[in-house]
């Protein structure tokens, strides 16, 4: 049994008769070192296996005791996080920073993708797919004018499309990094120049 922070230890119920205790839920959250969880993500991590309803019941109990807080988003996802007393958000400062940096794709695990459990991440992935499809269509329009052969060729159409899409993604990634580097150097140059000759 791990030691919980005193502010949590003083608030949770110390009843060990339940299959899933409040302590167990909090320990699972702390051990995972993530800023927030859905009920399903917590259920997948706790041992022994319990139903999603049992996890939600424990989470609601912890919310009543101000150990856990929750936010519900338009996609009908409720995210639970520690109601950390040292933060106004009320995540811990590290959790707040991690949440600010995470995108829906970063929270999309293989398990979530296979079981279609992370709508925001899946929609972001689909949107990226649509955008890359438009890029390939644009290349297809330009290809007859400028003789460009397909970079990846295969008798399997899916492999050929996937290979060419991969090459396009790599080229876009390199182009974005080059553009970022140029912008960074330009900003550094601007900051060194006197105001009178600094480009607008």
Coordinates of C-alpha atoms in Angstrom, one line a residue:
X1 CA 0.0 0.0 0.0
X2 CA 1.6 3.3 -1.2
X3 CA 1.7 6.5 0.9
X4 CA -0.7 9.1 -0.4
X5 CA -0.2 12.8 0.0
X6 CA -1.7 13.9 3.4
X7 CA -4.4 16.1 1.8
X8 CA -5.7 13.0 0.0
X9 CA -5.2 10.6 2.9
X10 CA -7.3 12.8 5.2
X11 CA -10.3 12.9 2.7
X12 CA -10.7 9.4 1.4
X13 CA -12.7 6.7 2.9
X14 CA -10.6 3.9 4.6
X15 CA -13.1 1.1 3.9
X16 CA -11.3 -2.0 2.6
X17 CA -14.4 -4.1 2.2
X18 CA -15.1 -3.0 -1.4
X19 CA -13.6 -4.7 -4.5
X20 CA -12.4 -1.3 -5.7
X21 CA -11.6 1.3 -3.0
X22 CA -11.2 5.0 -3.3
X23 CA -7.6 4.6 -2.3
X24 CA -7.1 2.2 -5.2
X25 CA -8.5 4.7 -7.7
X26 CA -6.3 7.5 -6.4
X27 CA -3.2 5.3 -6.4
X28 CA -3.9 4.3 -10.0
X29 CA -4.1 8.0 -11.0
X30 CA -0.9 8.9 -9.2
X31 CA 1.1 6.0 -10.5
X32 CA 0.2 6.7 -14.1
X33 CA 1.6 10.3 -14.0
X34 CA -1.0 11.6 -16.4
X35 CA -2.8 14.9 -15.9
X36 CA -6.3 13.6 -16.5
X37 CA -8.3 10.4 -17.3
X38 CA -11.6 9.2 -18.7
X39 CA -13.4 6.6 -16.6
X40 CA -12.6 4.0 -19.2
X41 CA -8.9 4.8 -19.0
X42 CA -9.0 4.3 -15.3
X43 CA -11.0 1.1 -15.5
X44 CA -8.4 -0.3 -18.0
X45 CA -5.6 0.4 -15.5
X46 CA -7.1 -0.9 -12.2
X47 CA -6.7 -4.5 -11.0
X48 CA -8.8 -6.6 -10.3
X49 CA -11.1 -6.0 -13.3
X50 CA -14.2 -4.0 -12.3
X51 CA -17.1 -2.6 -14.3
X52 CA -17.1 1.0 -15.7
X53 CA -20.1 1.7 -13.4
X54 CA -18.0 0.8 -10.3
X55 CA -15.2 3.1 -11.4
X56 CA -17.7 5.9 -12.0
X57 CA -19.2 5.3 -8.5
X58 CA -15.8 5.6 -6.9
X59 CA -14.9 8.7 -8.9
X60 CA -18.2 10.3 -7.9
X61 CA -17.5 9.5 -4.2
X62 CA -14.0 11.1 -4.6
X63 CA -15.6 14.2 -6.2
X64 CA -17.9 14.6 -3.2
X65 CA -14.8 14.5 -1.0
X66 CA -12.9 17.1 -3.2
X67 CA -10.2 14.6 -4.0
X68 CA -11.2 14.4 -7.7
X69 CA -12.5 17.1 -10.0
X70 CA -14.0 16.6 -13.5
X71 CA -14.8 18.5 -16.7
X72 CA -17.2 17.4 -19.4
X73 CA -16.4 18.3 -23.0
X74 CA -18.7 18.7 -26.1
X75 CA -17.8 15.2 -27.3
X76 CA -19.5 13.9 -24.1
X77 CA -16.2 12.9 -22.6
X78 CA -15.8 13.5 -18.9
X79 CA -12.2 13.8 -17.8
X80 CA -11.2 13.3 -14.2
X81 CA -8.2 14.8 -12.5
X82 CA -6.8 15.3 -9.0
X83 CA -8.3 18.4 -7.3
X84 CA -4.9 19.6 -6.3
X85 CA -5.1 22.2 -3.5
X86 CA -2.0 24.1 -4.6
X87 CA -3.4 24.9 -8.0
X88 CA -6.2 27.2 -9.1
X89 CA -6.9 25.0 -12.2
X90 CA -7.2 22.7 -10.0
X91 CA -4.5 20.4 -11.4
X92 CA -1.1 20.2 -10.0
X93 CA 1.3 22.7 -11.8
X94 CA 2.9 19.7 -13.6
X95 CA -0.4 18.4 -14.7
X96 CA -1.6 21.8 -16.0
X97 CA 1.6 22.1 -18.0
X98 CA 1.2 18.6 -19.5
X99 CA -2.4 19.3 -20.4
X100 CA -1.5 22.5 -22.2
X101 CA 1.1 20.6 -24.3
X102 CA -1.0 17.6 -25.1
X103 CA -3.0 17.4 -28.3
X104 CA -5.9 15.0 -28.9
X105 CA -3.5 12.8 -31.0
X106 CA -1.1 12.6 -28.1
X107 CA -3.8 11.1 -25.9
X108 CA -4.9 8.6 -28.6
X109 CA -3.5 5.2 -27.6
X110 CA -3.6 2.1 -29.9
X111 CA -6.2 0.6 -27.6
X112 CA -8.4 3.7 -27.8
X113 CA -8.0 3.7 -31.6
X114 CA -8.9 0.0 -32.1
X115 CA -12.0 0.3 -29.8
X116 CA -12.9 3.8 -31.1
X117 CA -12.9 5.3 -27.5
X118 CA -11.2 8.7 -28.0
X119 CA -13.5 10.7 -30.3
X120 CA -11.4 13.9 -30.2
X121 CA -8.2 12.0 -31.1
X122 CA -9.9 10.0 -33.8
X123 CA -11.5 13.1 -35.3
X124 CA -8.1 14.8 -35.3
X125 CA -6.6 11.8 -37.1
X126 CA -9.4 11.8 -39.7
X127 CA -9.1 15.5 -40.3
X128 CA -5.3 15.1 -40.8
X129 CA -6.1 12.3 -43.3
X130 CA -8.5 14.6 -45.2
X131 CA -5.9 17.3 -45.4
X132 CA -3.2 14.9 -46.6
X133 CA -5.7 13.6 -49.2
X134 CA -6.1 17.1 -50.5
X135 CA -2.3 17.5 -50.8
X136 CA -2.2 14.2 -52.8
X137 CA -5.0 15.5 -55.1
X138 CA -3.1 18.7 -55.6
X139 CA 0.1 16.7 -56.5
X140 CA -2.1 14.7 -58.9
X141 CA -3.3 17.9 -60.6
X142 CA 0.3 19.2 -61.0
X143 CA 1.8 15.8 -62.0
X144 CA 0.6 15.9 -65.7
X145 CA 2.0 19.4 -66.2
X146 CA 5.4 18.7 -64.5
X147 CA 6.5 15.2 -65.3
X148 CA 6.7 13.6 -61.8
X149 CA 6.8 9.8 -61.4
X150 CA 5.2 8.2 -58.4
X151 CA 7.9 8.0 -55.8
X152 CA 6.7 4.6 -54.5
X153 CA 5.4 2.0 -56.9
X154 CA 3.7 -1.3 -56.1
X155 CA 1.3 -3.8 -57.6
X156 CA -0.8 -3.4 -54.4
X157 CA -2.7 -0.1 -54.7
X158 CA -3.0 0.3 -51.0
X159 CA 0.7 -0.1 -50.4
X160 CA 1.5 2.4 -53.2
X161 CA -0.9 5.0 -51.8
X162 CA 0.4 4.4 -48.3
X163 CA 4.1 4.7 -49.4
X164 CA 3.4 7.9 -51.4
X165 CA 1.5 9.3 -48.4
X166 CA 4.4 8.5 -46.1
X167 CA 6.8 10.3 -48.5
X168 CA 4.5 13.4 -48.6
X169 CA 4.3 13.4 -44.8
X170 CA 8.1 13.3 -44.5
X171 CA 8.5 16.1 -47.0
X172 CA 5.9 18.2 -45.2
X173 CA 7.6 17.6 -41.8
X174 CA 11.0 18.6 -43.2
X175 CA 9.5 21.7 -44.9
X176 CA 7.8 22.7 -41.6
X177 CA 11.1 22.3 -39.7
X178 CA 13.0 24.3 -42.3
X179 CA 10.4 27.1 -42.2
X180 CA 10.5 27.2 -38.4
X181 CA 14.3 27.4 -38.4
X182 CA 14.2 30.3 -40.9
X183 CA 11.6 32.1 -38.8
X184 CA 13.7 31.6 -35.7
X185 CA 16.8 33.0 -37.3
X186 CA 14.8 36.0 -38.7
X187 CA 13.5 36.8 -35.3
X188 CA 17.0 36.6 -33.8
X189 CA 18.3 38.9 -36.5
X190 CA 15.4 41.4 -35.9
X191 CA 16.2 41.5 -32.2
X192 CA 19.9 42.3 -32.8
X193 CA 19.2 45.1 -35.3
X194 CA 18.6 48.7 -34.1
X195 CA 15.0 49.9 -34.3
X196 CA 15.8 52.4 -37.1
X197 CA 16.9 49.7 -39.6
X198 CA 14.8 46.8 -38.3
X199 CA 12.5 45.3 -41.0
X200 CA 8.7 45.9 -40.4

